[in-house]
XYZ file of N, CA and C in Angstrom:
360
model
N -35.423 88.029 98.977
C -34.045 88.329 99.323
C -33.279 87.007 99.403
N -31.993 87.182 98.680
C -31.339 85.572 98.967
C -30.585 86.009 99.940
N -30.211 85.027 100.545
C -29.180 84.530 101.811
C -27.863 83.702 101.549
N -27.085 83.984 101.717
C -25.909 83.474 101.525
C -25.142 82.656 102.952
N -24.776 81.858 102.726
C -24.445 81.192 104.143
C -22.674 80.772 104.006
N -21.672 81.429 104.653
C -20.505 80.922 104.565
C -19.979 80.460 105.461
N -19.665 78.902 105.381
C -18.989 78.425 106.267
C -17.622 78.079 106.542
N -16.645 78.270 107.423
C -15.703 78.044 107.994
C -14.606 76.785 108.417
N -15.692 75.960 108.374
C -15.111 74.287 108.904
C -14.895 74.683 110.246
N -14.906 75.666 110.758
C -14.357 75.592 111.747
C -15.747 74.864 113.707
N -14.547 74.498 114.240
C -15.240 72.719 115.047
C -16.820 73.474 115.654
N -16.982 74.541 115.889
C -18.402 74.567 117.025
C -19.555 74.923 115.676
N -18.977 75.640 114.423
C -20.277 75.360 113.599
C -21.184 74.327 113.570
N -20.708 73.389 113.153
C -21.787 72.089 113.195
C -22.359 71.820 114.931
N -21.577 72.031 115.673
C -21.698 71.539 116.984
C -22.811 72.173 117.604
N -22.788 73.847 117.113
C -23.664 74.601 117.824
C -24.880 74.974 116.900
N -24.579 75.109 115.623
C -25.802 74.929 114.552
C -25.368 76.313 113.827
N -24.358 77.043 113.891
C -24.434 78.265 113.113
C -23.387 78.236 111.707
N -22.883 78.980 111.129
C -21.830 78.882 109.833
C -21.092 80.906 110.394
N -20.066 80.558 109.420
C -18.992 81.812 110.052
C -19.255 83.453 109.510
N -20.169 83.172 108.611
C -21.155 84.533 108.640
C -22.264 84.375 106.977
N -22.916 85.446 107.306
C -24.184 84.933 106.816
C -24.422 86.507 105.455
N -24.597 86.510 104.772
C -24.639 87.759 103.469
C -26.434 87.279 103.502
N -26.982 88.921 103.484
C -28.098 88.935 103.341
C -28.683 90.600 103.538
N -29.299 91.256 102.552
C -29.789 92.345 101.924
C -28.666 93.012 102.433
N -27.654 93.217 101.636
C -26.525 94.137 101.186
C -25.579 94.048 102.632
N -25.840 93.397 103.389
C -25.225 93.022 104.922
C -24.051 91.531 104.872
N -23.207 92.277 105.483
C -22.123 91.020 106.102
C -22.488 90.735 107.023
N -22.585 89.317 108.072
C -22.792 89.462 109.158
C -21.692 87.874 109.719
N -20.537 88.167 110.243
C -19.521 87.743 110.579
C -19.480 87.204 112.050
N -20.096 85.976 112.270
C -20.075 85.247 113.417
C -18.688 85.726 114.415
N -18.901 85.800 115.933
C -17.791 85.642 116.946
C -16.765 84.953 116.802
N -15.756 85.432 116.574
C -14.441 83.728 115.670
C -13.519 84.417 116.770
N -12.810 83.339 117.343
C -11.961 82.719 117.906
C -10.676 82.547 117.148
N -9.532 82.566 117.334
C -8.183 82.125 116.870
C -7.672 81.110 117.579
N -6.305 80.904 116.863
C -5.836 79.788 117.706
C -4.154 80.373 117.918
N -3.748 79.688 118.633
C -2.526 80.222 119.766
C -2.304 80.063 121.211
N -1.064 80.781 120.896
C -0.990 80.591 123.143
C -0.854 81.891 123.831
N -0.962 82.975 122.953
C -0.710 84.376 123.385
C -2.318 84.570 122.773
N -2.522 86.348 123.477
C -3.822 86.716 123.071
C -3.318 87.651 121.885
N -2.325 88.216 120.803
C -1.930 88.265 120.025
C -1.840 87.342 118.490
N -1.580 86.438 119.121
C -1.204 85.033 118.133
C -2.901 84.830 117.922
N -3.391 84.765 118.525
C -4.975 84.541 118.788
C -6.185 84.904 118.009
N -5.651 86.279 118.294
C -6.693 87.641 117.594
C -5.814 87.671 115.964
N -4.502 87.530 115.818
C -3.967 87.450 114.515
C -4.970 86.294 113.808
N -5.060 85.279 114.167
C -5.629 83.988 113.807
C -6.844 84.350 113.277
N -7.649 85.165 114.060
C -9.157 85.408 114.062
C -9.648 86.050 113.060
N -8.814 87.289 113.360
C -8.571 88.489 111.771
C -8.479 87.707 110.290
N -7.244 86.419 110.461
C -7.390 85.658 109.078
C -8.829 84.822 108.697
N -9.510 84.414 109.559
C -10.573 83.802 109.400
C -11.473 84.556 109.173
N -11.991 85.933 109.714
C -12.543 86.772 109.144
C -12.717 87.436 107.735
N -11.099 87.555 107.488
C -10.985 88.041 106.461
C -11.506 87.226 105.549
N -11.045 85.939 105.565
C -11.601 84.744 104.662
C -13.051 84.941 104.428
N -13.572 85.357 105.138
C -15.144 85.061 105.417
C -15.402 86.144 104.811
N -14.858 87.583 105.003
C -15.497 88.731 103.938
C -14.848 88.911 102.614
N -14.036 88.409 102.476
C -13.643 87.918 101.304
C -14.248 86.754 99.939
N -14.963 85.566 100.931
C -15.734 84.688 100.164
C -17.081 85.690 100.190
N -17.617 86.815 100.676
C -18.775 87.649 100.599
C -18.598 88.271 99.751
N -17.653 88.599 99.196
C -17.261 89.652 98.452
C -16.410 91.307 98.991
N -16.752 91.179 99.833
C -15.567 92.428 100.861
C -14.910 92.427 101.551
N -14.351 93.675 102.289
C -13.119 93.660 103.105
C -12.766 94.350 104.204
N -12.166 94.131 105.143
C -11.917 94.787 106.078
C -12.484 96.074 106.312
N -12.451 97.188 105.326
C -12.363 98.190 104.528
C -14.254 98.582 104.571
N -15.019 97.790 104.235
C -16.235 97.835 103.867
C -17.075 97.457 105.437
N -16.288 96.698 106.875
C -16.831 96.816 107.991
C -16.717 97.982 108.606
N -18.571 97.885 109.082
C -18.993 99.099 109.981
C -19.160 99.018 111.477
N -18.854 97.799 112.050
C -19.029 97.513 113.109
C -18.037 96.276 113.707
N -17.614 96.316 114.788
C -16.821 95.622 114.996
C -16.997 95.099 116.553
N -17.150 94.018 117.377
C -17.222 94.053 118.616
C -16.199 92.677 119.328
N -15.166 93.580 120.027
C -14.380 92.324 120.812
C -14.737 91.911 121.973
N -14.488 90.721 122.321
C -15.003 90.291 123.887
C -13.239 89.236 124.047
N -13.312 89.704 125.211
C -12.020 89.129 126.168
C -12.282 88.850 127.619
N -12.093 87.989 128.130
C -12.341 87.142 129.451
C -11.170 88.305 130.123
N -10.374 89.209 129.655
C -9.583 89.817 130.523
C -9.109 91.118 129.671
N -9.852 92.249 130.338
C -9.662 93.780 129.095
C -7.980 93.767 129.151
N -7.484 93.528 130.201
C -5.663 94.086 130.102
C -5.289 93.639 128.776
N -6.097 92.332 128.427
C -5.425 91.921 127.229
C -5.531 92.546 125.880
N -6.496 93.720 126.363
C -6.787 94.067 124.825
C -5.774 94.790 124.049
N -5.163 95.601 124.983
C -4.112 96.452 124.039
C -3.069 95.851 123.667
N -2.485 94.745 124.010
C -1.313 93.963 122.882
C -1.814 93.879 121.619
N -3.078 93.716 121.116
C -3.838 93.682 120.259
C -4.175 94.802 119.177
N -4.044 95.934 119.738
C -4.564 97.263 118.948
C -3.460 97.336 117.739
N -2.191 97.081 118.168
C -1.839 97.070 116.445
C -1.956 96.280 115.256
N -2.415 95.426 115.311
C -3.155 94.308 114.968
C -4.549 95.058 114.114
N -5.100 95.319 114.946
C -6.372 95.688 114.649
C -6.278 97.237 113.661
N -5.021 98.302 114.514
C -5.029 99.099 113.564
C -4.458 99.112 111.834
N -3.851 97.630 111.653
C -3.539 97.401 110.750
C -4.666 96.673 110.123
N -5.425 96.411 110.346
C -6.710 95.946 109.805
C -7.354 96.657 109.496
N -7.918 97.607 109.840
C -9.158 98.234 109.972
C -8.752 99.664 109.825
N -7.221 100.000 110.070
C -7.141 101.928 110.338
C -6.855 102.624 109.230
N -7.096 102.056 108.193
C -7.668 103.140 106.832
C -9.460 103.190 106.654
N -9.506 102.702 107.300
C -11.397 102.528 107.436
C -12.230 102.190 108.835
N -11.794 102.431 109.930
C -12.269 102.294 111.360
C -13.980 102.285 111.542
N -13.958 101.014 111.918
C -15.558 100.557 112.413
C -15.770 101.463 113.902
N -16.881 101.247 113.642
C -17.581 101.751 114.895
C -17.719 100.356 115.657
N -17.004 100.350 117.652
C -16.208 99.270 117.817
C -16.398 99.156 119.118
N -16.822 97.872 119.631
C -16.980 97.877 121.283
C -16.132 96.834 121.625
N -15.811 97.164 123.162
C -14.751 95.397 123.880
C -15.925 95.493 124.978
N -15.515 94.048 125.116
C -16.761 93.576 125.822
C -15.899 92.541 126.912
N -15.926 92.797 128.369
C -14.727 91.410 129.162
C -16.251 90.735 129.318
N -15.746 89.755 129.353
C -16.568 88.323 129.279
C -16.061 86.987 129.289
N -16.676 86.003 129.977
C -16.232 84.727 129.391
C -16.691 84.101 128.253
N -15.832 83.368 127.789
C -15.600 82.914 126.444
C -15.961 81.414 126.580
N -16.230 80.666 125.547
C -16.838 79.031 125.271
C -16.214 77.833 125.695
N -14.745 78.669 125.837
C -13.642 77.687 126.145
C -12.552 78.805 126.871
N -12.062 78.138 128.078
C -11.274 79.158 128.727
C -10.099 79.186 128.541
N -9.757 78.496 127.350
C -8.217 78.322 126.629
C -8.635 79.847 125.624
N -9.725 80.436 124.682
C -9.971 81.420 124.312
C -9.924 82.848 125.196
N -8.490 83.804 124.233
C -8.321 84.969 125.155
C -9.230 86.294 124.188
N -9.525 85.606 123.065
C -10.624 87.339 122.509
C -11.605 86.188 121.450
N -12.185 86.981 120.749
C -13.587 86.580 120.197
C -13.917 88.046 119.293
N -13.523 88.130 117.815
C -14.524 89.106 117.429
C -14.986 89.228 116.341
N -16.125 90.029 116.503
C -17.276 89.922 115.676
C -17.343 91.327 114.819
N -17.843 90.884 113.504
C -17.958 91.902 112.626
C -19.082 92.416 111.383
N -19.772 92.911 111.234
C -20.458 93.159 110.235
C -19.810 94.258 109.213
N -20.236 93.998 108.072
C -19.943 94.608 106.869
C -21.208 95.411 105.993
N -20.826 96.278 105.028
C -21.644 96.884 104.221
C -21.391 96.201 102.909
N -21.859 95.937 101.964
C -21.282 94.937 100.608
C -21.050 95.970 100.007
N -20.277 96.487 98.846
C -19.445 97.565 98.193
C -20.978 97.537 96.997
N -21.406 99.005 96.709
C -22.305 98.739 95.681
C -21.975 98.404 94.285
């Protein structure tokens, strides 16, 4: 089975040892990404683009994720967010958890993670 490794540039890859998601037997698998901003909107917008990037250099899309999991240091924040997300994902809705938690850096207000199916 080959492995595909896509990386991000983005600063804790090298730092922590991982890359921004990983293609391997017909699987996306889309590291926890972070955005950048000062709202938890601006944030999660950010995150979604980096994602996308990432299933995009895999070969898929929004469209082709089956799983989806957010984590936020504070749930109130999640629903500024849902249209966001339903514009992402709401012609094809993952199966989807929020998770409150702290985050790597407490300037980070969401974190999410995604796996994909590769289109046959």
């Amino acid at each position: 089975m080959t492995i595909q490794r896509i990386s991000s540039g983005g600063t804790y890859e090298p730092q922590i040892g991982y890359c921004r998601a990983v293609v391997a037997g017909g699987w996306v698998h889309v590291a926890g990404t972070t955005g950048q901003g000062e709202t938890v909107v601006e944030q999660c917008a950010s995150a979604l683009t980096t994602i996308e990037a990432a299933l995009t250099k895999a070969g898929c899309g929004f469209s082709d994720v089956v799983r989806v999991t957010y984590m936020l240091p504070d749930r109130a924040e999640f629903e500024p967010c849902w249209p966001l997300l339903v514009e992402a994902f709401g012609a094809a809705p993952p199966a989807a958890t929020m998770i409150e938690c702290g985050l790597i850096d407490p300037g980070f207000r969401i974190e999410i993670e995604v796996t994909a199916l590769l289109p046959e």
